[in-house]
mmCIF file of C-alpha atoms in Angstrom:
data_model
loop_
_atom_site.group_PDB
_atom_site.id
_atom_site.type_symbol
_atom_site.label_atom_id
_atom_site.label_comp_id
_atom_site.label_asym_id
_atom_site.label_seq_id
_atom_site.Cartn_x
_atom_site.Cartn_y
_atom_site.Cartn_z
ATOM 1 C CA UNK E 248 -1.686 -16.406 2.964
ATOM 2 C CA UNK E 249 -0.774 -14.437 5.869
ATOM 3 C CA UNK E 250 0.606 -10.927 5.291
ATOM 4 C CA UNK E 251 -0.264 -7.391 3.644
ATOM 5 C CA UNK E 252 0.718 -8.561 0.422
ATOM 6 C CA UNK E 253 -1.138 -11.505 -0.281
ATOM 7 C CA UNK E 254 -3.448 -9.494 -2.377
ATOM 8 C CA UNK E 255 -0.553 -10.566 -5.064
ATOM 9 C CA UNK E 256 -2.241 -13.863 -4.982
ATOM 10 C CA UNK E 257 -5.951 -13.247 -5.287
ATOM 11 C CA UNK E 258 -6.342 -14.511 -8.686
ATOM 12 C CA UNK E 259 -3.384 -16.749 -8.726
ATOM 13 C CA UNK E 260 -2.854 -20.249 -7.948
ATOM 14 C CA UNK E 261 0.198 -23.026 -7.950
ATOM 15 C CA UNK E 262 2.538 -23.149 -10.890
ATOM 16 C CA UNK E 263 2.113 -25.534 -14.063
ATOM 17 C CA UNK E 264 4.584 -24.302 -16.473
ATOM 18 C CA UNK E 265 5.289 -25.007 -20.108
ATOM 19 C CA UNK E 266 8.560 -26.403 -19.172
ATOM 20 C CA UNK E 267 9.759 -29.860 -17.664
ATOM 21 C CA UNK E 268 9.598 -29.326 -13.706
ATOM 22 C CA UNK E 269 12.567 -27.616 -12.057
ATOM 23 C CA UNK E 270 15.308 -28.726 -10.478
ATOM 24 C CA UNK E 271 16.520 -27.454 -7.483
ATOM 25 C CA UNK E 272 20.325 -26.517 -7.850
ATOM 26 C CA UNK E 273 22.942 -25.692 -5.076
ATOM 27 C CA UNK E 274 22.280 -21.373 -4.412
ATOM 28 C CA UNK E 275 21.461 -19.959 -1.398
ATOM 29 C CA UNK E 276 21.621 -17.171 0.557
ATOM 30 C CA UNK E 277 23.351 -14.335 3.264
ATOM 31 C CA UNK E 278 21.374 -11.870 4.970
ATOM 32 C CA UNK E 279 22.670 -8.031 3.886
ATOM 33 C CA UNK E 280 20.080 -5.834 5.668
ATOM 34 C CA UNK E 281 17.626 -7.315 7.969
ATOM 35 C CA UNK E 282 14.444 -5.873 8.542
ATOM 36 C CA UNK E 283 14.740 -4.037 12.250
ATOM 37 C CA UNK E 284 13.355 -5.637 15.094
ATOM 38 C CA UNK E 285 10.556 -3.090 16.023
ATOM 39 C CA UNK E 286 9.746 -2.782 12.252
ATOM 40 C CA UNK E 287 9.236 -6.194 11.695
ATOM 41 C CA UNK E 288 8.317 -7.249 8.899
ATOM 42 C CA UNK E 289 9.392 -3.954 7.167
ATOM 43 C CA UNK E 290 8.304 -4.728 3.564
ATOM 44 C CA UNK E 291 11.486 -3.872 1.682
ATOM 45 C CA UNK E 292 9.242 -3.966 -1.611
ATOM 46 C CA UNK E 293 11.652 -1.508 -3.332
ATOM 47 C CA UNK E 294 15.653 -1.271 -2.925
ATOM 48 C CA UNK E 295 18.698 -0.376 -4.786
ATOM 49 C CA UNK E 296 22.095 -0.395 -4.868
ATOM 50 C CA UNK E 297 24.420 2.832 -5.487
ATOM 51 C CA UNK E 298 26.595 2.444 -8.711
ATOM 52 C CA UNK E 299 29.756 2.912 -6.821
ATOM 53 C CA UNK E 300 28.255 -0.314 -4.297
ATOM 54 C CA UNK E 301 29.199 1.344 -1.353
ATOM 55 C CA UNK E 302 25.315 1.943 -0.371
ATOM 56 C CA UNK E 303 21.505 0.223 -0.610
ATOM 57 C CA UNK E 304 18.635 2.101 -0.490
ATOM 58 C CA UNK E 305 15.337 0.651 0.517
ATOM 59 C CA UNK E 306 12.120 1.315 0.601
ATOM 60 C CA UNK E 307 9.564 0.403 3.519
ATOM 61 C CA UNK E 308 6.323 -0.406 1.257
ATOM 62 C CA UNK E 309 3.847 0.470 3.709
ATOM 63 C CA UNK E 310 5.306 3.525 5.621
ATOM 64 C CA UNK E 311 7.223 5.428 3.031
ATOM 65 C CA UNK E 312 10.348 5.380 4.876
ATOM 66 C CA UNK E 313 13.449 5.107 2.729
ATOM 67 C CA UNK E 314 16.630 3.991 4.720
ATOM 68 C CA UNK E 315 20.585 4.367 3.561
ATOM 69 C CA UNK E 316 22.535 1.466 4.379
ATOM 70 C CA UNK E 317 26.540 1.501 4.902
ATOM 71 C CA UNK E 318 27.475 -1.532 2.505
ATOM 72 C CA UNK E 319 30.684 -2.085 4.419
ATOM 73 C CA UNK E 320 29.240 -1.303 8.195
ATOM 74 C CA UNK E 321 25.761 -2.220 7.806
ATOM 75 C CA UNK E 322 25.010 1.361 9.221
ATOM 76 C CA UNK E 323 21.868 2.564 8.641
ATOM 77 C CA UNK E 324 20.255 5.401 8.778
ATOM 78 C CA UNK E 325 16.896 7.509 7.464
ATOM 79 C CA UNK E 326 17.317 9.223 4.467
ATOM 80 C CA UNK E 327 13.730 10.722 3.932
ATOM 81 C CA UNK E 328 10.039 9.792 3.818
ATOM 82 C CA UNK E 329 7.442 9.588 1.353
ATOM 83 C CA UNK E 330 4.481 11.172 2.901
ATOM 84 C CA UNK E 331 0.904 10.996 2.124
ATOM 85 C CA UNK E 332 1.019 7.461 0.669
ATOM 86 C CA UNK E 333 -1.690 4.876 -0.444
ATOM 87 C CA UNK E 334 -1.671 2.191 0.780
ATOM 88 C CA UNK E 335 -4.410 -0.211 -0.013
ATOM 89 C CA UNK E 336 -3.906 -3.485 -2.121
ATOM 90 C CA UNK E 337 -1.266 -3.192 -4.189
ATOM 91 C CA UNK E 338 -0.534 0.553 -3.758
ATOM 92 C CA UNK E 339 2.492 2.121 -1.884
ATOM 93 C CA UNK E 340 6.278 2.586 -1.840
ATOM 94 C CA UNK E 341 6.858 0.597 -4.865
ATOM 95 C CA UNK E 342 10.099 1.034 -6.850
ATOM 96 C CA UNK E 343 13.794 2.864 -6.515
ATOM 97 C CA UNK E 344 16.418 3.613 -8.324
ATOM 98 C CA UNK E 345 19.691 5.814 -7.520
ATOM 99 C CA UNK E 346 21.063 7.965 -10.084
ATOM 100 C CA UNK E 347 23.957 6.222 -12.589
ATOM 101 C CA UNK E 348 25.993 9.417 -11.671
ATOM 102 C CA UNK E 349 25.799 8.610 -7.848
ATOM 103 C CA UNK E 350 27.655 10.189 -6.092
ATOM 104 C CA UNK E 351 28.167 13.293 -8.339
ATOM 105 C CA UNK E 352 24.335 13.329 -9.007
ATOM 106 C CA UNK E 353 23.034 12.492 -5.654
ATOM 107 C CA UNK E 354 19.393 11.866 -6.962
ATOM 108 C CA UNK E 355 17.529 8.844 -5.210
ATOM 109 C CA UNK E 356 14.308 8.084 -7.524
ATOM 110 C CA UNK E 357 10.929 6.748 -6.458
ATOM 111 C CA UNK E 358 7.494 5.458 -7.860
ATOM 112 C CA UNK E 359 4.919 5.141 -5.103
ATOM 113 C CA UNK E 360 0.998 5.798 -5.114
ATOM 114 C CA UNK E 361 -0.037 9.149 -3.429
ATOM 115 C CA UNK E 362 -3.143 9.010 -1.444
ATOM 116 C CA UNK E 363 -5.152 12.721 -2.553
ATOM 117 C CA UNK E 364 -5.455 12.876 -5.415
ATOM 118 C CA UNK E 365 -4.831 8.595 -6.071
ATOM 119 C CA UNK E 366 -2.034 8.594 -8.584
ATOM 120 C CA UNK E 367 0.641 7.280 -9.301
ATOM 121 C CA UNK E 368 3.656 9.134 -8.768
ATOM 122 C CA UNK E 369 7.470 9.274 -10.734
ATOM 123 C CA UNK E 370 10.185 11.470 -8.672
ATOM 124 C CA UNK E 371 13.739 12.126 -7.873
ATOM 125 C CA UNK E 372 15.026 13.523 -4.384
ATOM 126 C CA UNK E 373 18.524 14.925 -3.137
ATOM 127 C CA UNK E 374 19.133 16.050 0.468
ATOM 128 C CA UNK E 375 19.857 19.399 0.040
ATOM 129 C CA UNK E 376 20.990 20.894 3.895
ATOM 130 C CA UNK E 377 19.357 18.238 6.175
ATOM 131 C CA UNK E 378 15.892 18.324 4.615
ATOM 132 C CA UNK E 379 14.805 16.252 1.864
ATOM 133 C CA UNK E 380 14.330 18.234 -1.687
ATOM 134 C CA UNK E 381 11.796 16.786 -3.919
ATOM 135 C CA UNK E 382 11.300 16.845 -7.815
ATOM 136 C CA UNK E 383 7.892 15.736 -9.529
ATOM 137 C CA UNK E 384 8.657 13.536 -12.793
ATOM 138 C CA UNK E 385 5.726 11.486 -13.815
ATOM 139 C CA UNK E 386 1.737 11.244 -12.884
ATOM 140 C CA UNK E 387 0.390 7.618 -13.699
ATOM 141 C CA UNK E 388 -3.538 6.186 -13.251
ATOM 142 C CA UNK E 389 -3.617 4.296 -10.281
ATOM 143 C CA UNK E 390 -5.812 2.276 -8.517
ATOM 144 C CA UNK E 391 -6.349 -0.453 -5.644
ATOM 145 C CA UNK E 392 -4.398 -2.957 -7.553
ATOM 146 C CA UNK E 393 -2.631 -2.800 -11.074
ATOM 147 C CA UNK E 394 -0.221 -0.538 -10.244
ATOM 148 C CA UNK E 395 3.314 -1.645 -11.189
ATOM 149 C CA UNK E 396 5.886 0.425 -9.882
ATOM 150 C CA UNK E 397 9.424 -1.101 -10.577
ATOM 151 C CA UNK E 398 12.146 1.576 -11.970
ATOM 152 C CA UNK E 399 15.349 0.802 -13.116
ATOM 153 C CA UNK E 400 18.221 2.640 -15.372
ATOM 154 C CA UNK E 401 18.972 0.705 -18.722
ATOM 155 C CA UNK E 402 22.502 0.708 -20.199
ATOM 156 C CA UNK E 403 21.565 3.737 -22.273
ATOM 157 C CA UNK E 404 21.168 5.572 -18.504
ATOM 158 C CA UNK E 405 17.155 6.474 -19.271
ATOM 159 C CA UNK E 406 14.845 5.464 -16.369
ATOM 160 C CA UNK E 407 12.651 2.690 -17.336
ATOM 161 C CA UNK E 408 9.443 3.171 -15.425
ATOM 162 C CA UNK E 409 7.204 -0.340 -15.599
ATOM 163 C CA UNK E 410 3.075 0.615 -14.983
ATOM 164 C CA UNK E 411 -0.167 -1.419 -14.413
ATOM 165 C CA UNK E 412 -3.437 -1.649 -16.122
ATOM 166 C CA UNK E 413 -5.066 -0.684 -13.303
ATOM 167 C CA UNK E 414 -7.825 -3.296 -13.376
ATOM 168 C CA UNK E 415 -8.753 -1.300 -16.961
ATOM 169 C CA UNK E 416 -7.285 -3.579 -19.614
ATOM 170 C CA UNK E 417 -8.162 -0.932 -22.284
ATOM 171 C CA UNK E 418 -5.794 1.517 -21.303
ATOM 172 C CA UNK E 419 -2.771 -0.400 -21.995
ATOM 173 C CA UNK E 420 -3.878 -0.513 -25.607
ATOM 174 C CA UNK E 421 -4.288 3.536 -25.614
ATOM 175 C CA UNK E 422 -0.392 5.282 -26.488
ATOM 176 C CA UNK E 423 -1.062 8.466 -25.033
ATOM 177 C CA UNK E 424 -2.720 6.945 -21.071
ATOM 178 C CA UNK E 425 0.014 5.644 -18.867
ATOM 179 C CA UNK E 426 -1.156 2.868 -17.421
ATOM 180 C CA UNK E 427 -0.127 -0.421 -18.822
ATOM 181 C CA UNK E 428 2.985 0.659 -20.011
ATOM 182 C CA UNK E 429 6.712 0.643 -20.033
ATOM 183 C CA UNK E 430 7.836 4.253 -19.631
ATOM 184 C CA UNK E 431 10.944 5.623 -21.073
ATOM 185 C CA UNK E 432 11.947 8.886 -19.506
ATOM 186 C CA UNK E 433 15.015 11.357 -19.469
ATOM 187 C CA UNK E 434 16.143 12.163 -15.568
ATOM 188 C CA UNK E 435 14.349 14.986 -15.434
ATOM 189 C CA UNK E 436 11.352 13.181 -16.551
ATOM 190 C CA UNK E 437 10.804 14.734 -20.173
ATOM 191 C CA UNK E 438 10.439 12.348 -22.618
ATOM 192 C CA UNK E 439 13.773 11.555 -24.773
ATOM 193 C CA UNK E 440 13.818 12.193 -28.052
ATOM 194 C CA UNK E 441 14.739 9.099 -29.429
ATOM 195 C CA UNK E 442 11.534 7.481 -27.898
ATOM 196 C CA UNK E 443 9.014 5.523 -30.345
ATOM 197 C CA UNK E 444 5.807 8.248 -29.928
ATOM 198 C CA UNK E 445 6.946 11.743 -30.191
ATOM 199 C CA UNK E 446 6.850 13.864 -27.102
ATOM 200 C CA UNK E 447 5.355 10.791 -24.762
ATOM 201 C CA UNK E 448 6.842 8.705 -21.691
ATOM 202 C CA UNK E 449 5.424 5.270 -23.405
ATOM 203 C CA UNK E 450 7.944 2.984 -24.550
ATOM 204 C CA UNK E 451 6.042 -0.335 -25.214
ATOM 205 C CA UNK E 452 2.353 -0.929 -24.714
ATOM 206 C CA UNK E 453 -0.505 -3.478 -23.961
ATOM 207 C CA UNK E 454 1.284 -4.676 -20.267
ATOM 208 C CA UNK E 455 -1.107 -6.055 -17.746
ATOM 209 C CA UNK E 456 1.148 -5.615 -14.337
ATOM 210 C CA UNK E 457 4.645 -5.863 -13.588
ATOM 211 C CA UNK E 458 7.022 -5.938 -10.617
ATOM 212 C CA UNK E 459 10.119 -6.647 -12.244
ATOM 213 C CA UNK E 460 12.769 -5.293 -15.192
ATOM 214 C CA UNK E 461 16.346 -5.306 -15.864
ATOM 215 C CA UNK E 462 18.488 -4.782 -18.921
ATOM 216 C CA UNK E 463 21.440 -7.378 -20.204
ATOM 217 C CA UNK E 464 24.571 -6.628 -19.238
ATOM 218 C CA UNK E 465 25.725 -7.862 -22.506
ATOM 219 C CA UNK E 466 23.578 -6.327 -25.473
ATOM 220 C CA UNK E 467 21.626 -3.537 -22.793
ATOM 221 C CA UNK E 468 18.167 -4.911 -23.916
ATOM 222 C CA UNK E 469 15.138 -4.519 -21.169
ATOM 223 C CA UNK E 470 13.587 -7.760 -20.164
ATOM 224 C CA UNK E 471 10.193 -7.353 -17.648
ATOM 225 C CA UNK E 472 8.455 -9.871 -15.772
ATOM 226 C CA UNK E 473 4.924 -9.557 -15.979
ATOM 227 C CA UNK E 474 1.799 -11.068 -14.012
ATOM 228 C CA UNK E 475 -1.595 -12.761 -15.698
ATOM 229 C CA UNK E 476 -4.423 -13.158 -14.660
ATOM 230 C CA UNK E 477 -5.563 -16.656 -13.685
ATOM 231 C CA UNK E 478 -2.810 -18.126 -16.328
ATOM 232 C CA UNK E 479 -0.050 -16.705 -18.523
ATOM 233 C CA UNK E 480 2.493 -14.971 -16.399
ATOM 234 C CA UNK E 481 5.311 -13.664 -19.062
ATOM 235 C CA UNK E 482 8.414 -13.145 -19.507
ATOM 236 C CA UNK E 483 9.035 -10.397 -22.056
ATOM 237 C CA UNK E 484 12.118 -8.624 -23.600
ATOM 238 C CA UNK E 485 10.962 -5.577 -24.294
ATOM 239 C CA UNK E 486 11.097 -4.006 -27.956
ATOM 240 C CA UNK E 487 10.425 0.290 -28.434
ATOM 241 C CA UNK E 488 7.029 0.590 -29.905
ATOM 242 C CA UNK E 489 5.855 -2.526 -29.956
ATOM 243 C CA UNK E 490 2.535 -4.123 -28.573
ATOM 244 C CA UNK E 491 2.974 -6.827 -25.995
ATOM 245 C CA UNK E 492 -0.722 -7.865 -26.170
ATOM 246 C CA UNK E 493 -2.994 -7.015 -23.169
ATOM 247 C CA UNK E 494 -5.989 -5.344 -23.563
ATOM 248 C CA UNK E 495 -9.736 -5.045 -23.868
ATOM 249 C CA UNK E 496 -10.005 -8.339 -25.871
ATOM 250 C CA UNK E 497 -7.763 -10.171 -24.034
ATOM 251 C CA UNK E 498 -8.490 -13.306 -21.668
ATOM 252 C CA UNK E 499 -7.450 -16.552 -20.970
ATOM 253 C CA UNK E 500 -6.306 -18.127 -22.524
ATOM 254 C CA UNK E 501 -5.453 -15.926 -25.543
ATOM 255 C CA UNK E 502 -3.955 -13.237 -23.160
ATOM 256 C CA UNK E 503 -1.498 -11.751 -26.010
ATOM 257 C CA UNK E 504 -5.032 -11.032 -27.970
ATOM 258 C CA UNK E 505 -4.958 -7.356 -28.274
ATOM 259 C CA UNK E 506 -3.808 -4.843 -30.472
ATOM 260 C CA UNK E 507 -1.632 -4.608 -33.762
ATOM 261 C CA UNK E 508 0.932 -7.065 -33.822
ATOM 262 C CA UNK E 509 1.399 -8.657 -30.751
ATOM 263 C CA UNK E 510 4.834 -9.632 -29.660
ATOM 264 C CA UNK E 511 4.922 -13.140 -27.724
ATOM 265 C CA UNK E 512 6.146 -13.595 -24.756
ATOM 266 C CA UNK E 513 9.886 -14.934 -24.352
ATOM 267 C CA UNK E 514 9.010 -17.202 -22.065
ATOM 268 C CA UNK E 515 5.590 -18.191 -20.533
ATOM 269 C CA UNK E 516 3.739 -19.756 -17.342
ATOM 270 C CA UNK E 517 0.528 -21.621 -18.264
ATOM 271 C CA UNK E 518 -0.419 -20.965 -15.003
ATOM 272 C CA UNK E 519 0.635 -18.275 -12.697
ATOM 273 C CA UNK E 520 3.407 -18.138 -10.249
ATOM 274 C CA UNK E 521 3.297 -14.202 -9.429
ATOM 275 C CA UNK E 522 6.843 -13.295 -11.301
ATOM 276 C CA UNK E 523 8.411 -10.099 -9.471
ATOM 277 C CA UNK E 524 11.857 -8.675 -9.559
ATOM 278 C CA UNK E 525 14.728 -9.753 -12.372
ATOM 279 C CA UNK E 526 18.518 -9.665 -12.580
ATOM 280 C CA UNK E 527 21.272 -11.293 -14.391
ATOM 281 C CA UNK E 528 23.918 -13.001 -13.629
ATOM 282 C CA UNK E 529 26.829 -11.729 -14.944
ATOM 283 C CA UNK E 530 29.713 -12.366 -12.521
ATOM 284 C CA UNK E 531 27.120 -13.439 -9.953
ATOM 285 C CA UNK E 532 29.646 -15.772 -8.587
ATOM 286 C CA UNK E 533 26.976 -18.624 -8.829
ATOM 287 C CA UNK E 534 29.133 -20.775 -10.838
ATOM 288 C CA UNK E 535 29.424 -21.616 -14.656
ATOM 289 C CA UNK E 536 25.768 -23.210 -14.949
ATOM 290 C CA UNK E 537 24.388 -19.852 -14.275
ATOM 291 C CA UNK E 538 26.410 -17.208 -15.839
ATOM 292 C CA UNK E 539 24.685 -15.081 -18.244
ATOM 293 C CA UNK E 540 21.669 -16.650 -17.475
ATOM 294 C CA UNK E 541 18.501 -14.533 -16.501
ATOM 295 C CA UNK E 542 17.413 -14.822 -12.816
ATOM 296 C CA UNK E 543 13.384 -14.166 -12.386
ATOM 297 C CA UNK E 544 12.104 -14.224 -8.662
ATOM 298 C CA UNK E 545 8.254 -15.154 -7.916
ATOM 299 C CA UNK E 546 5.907 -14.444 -4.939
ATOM 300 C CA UNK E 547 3.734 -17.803 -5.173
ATOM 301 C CA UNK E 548 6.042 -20.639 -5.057
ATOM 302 C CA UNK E 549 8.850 -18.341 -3.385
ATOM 303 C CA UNK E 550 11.462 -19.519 -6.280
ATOM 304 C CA UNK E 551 14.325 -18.239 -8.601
ATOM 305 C CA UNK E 552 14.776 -19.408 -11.609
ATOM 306 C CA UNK E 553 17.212 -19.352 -13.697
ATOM 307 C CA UNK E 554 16.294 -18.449 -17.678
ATOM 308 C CA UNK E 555 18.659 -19.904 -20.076
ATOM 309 C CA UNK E 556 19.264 -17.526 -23.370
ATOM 310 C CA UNK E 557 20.040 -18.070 -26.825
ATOM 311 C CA UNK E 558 23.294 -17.352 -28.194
ATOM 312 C CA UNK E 559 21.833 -14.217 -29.941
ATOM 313 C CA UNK E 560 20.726 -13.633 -26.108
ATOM 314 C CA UNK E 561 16.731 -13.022 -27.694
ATOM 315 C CA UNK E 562 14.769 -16.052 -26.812
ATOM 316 C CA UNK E 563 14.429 -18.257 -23.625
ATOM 317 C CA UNK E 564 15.244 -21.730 -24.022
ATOM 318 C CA UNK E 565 15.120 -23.120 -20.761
ATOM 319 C CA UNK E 566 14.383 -22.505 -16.999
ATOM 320 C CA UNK E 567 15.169 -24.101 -13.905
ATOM 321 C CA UNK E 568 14.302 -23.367 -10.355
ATOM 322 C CA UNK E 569 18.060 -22.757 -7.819
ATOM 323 C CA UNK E 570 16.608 -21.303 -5.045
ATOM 324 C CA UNK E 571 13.375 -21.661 -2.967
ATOM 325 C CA UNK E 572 13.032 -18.738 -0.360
ATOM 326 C CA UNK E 573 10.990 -19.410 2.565
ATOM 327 C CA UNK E 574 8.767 -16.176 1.889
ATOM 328 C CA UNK E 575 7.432 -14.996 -0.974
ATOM 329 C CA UNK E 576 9.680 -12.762 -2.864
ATOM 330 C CA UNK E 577 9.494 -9.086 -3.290
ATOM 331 C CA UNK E 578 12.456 -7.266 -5.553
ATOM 332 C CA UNK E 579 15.746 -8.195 -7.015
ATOM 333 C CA UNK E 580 19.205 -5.834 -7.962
ATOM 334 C CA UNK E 581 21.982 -6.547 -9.435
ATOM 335 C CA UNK E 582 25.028 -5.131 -7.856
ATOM 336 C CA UNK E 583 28.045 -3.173 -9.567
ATOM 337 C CA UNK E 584 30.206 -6.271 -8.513
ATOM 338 C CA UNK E 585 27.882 -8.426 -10.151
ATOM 339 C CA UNK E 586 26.246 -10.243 -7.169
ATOM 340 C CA UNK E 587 22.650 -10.612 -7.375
ATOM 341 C CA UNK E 588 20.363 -9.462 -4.376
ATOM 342 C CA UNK E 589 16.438 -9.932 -3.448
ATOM 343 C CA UNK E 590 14.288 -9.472 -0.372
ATOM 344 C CA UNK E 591 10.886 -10.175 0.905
ATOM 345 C CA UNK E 592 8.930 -8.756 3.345
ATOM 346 C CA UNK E 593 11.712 -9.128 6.430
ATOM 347 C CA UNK E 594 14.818 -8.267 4.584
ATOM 348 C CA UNK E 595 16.956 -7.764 1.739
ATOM 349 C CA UNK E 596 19.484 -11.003 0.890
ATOM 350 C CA UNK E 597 22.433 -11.962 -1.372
ATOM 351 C CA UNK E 598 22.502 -15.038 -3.607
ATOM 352 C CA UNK E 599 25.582 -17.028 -2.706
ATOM 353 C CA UNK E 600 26.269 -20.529 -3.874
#
């Protein structure tokens, strides 16, 4: 596959899921912010949308570059840089996420890998008279690949912070290492008291790699997407203190293996498709079939699915593909209005039917 970010797919091949195959369903999609000609493709990896939906935020994986865009004009402009960035394999500009208090709190949050020392690294920015001020949150293990990096603020307004294994399965067995993870952290980045281990960021353990999470609009439970190795790609609703599996013992294709008390996946991919970003649809304007449904994007087979829930809204029972994208897909939002965005490595998009 051409591109930086085929190393996604070095381990993974075409889809075979547990599932009759998908049918394709009538969704498609309106360009919001185009990549820029002379920065083309830009690698919008990481974006977000403002809670008052007047502005997106993006992220340019590969140069650190985050850009403000005018919702209503399609202005846009720099807003700051991530300097000193990784970039090799699966490193770089990876998540963001804008305050819930935006615009009284004018904090813009980032994950990205930091080249000396490699790590990992959680923070929040404001522009504070025409420079950009930094805060340090969070250091996370990092390496080439295995790095996660999707943020996102659950209903209860903590930043969920989703981390790899960094090629080291045991860690995401280990509480107190944060790789491997999901993080649960306060906006200042101390850990909230109400989380499962006392005085620590971790929130669930034994996660392989992740690009994608997002909470229900309608009970505020976390669901992640998460990527296996040459088989089981997951999809997981995520429980405090529990053990979702991956670790030292762990291989195909018994990758749930490790640990105390594994929880199961809600929904599963006997072979891989590369799951990244997640959003629902709640007022997605995508018609009936698809309300309250949960929408899962993948880089392999360039699809979005739609994941049918339970009436208690806990399990998966059934999936269907509405949208093939002609690139693989990066990252997906859910907008205060309810409409449901993505992009890949040329630009960010809104579903439409």
């Amino acid at each position: 596959m051409a591109g930086r970010f085929s190393i996604l797919v070095l381990f993974l091949t075409l889809p075979l899921t547990l599932f009759p195959a998908p049918s394709q369903a009538a969704v498609g999609r309106e360009s919001v912010v185009p990549c820029p000609e002379s920065r083309q493709p830009c690698w919008p990896a990481a974006f977000a949308i403002s809670p008052d939906g007047t502005t997106i935020f993006y992220g340019e994986r590969f140069t650190g570059r985050i850009v403000r865009v005018d919702v209503a004009t399609g202005e846009e402009r720099l807003w700051g840089r991530i300097r000193g960035l990784a970039t090799d394999g699966e490193q770089g500009l990876l998540g963001l996420a804008v305050d819930p208090d935006w615009p009284s709190a004018r904090w813009v949050y980032a994950y990205y890998t930091k080249a000396s020392p490699l790590s990992n690294r959680v923070i929040r920015a404001r522009r504070v008279d025409g420079s950009l001020r930094k805060q340090h949150l969070a250091t996370i293990p990092a390496a080439s690949y295995h790095n996660g990096g999707a943020i996102h603020f659950g209903a209860d307004r903590r930043l969920y912070v989703v981390t790899g294994d960094t090629g080291r399965p045991g860690r995401a067995q280990r509480i107190g290492n944060r790789a491997g993870k999901v993080l649960r952290m306060n906006r200042d980045g101390s850990a909230p008291r109400t989380n499962p281990y006392e005085g620590k960021l971790t929130f669930s353990f034994g996660h392989r790699n992740s690009f994608g999470i997002t909470h229900d609009p309608q009970t505020g439970r976390l669901w992640q997407t998460e990527n296996g190795p040459e088989c089981n790609d997951e999809v997981n609703r995520i429980i405090g203190g529990r053990n979702f599996g991956w670790g030292g013992s762990s291989r195909c294709p018994n990758t749930n293996a490790s640990g105390p008390r594994p929880v199961p996946p809600r929904s599963l991919f006997a072979s891989v498709v590369a799951p990244t970003g997640a959003a629902f649809c709640e007022g997605c304007g995508l018609g009936s079939a698809n309300e309250g449904t949960l929408l899962m994007a993948s880089w392999n087979d360039r699809a979005i699915r739609r994941l049918e829930l339970t009436s208690d809204r806990k399990n998966v029972v059934d999936r269907q593909t509405i949208y093939t994208n002609p690139r693989g897909i990066l990252g997906m939002a859910r907008g205060p209005d309810g409409r449901v965005y993505f992009s890949d490595e040329r630009g960010i998009y809104r579903l439409v039917p």
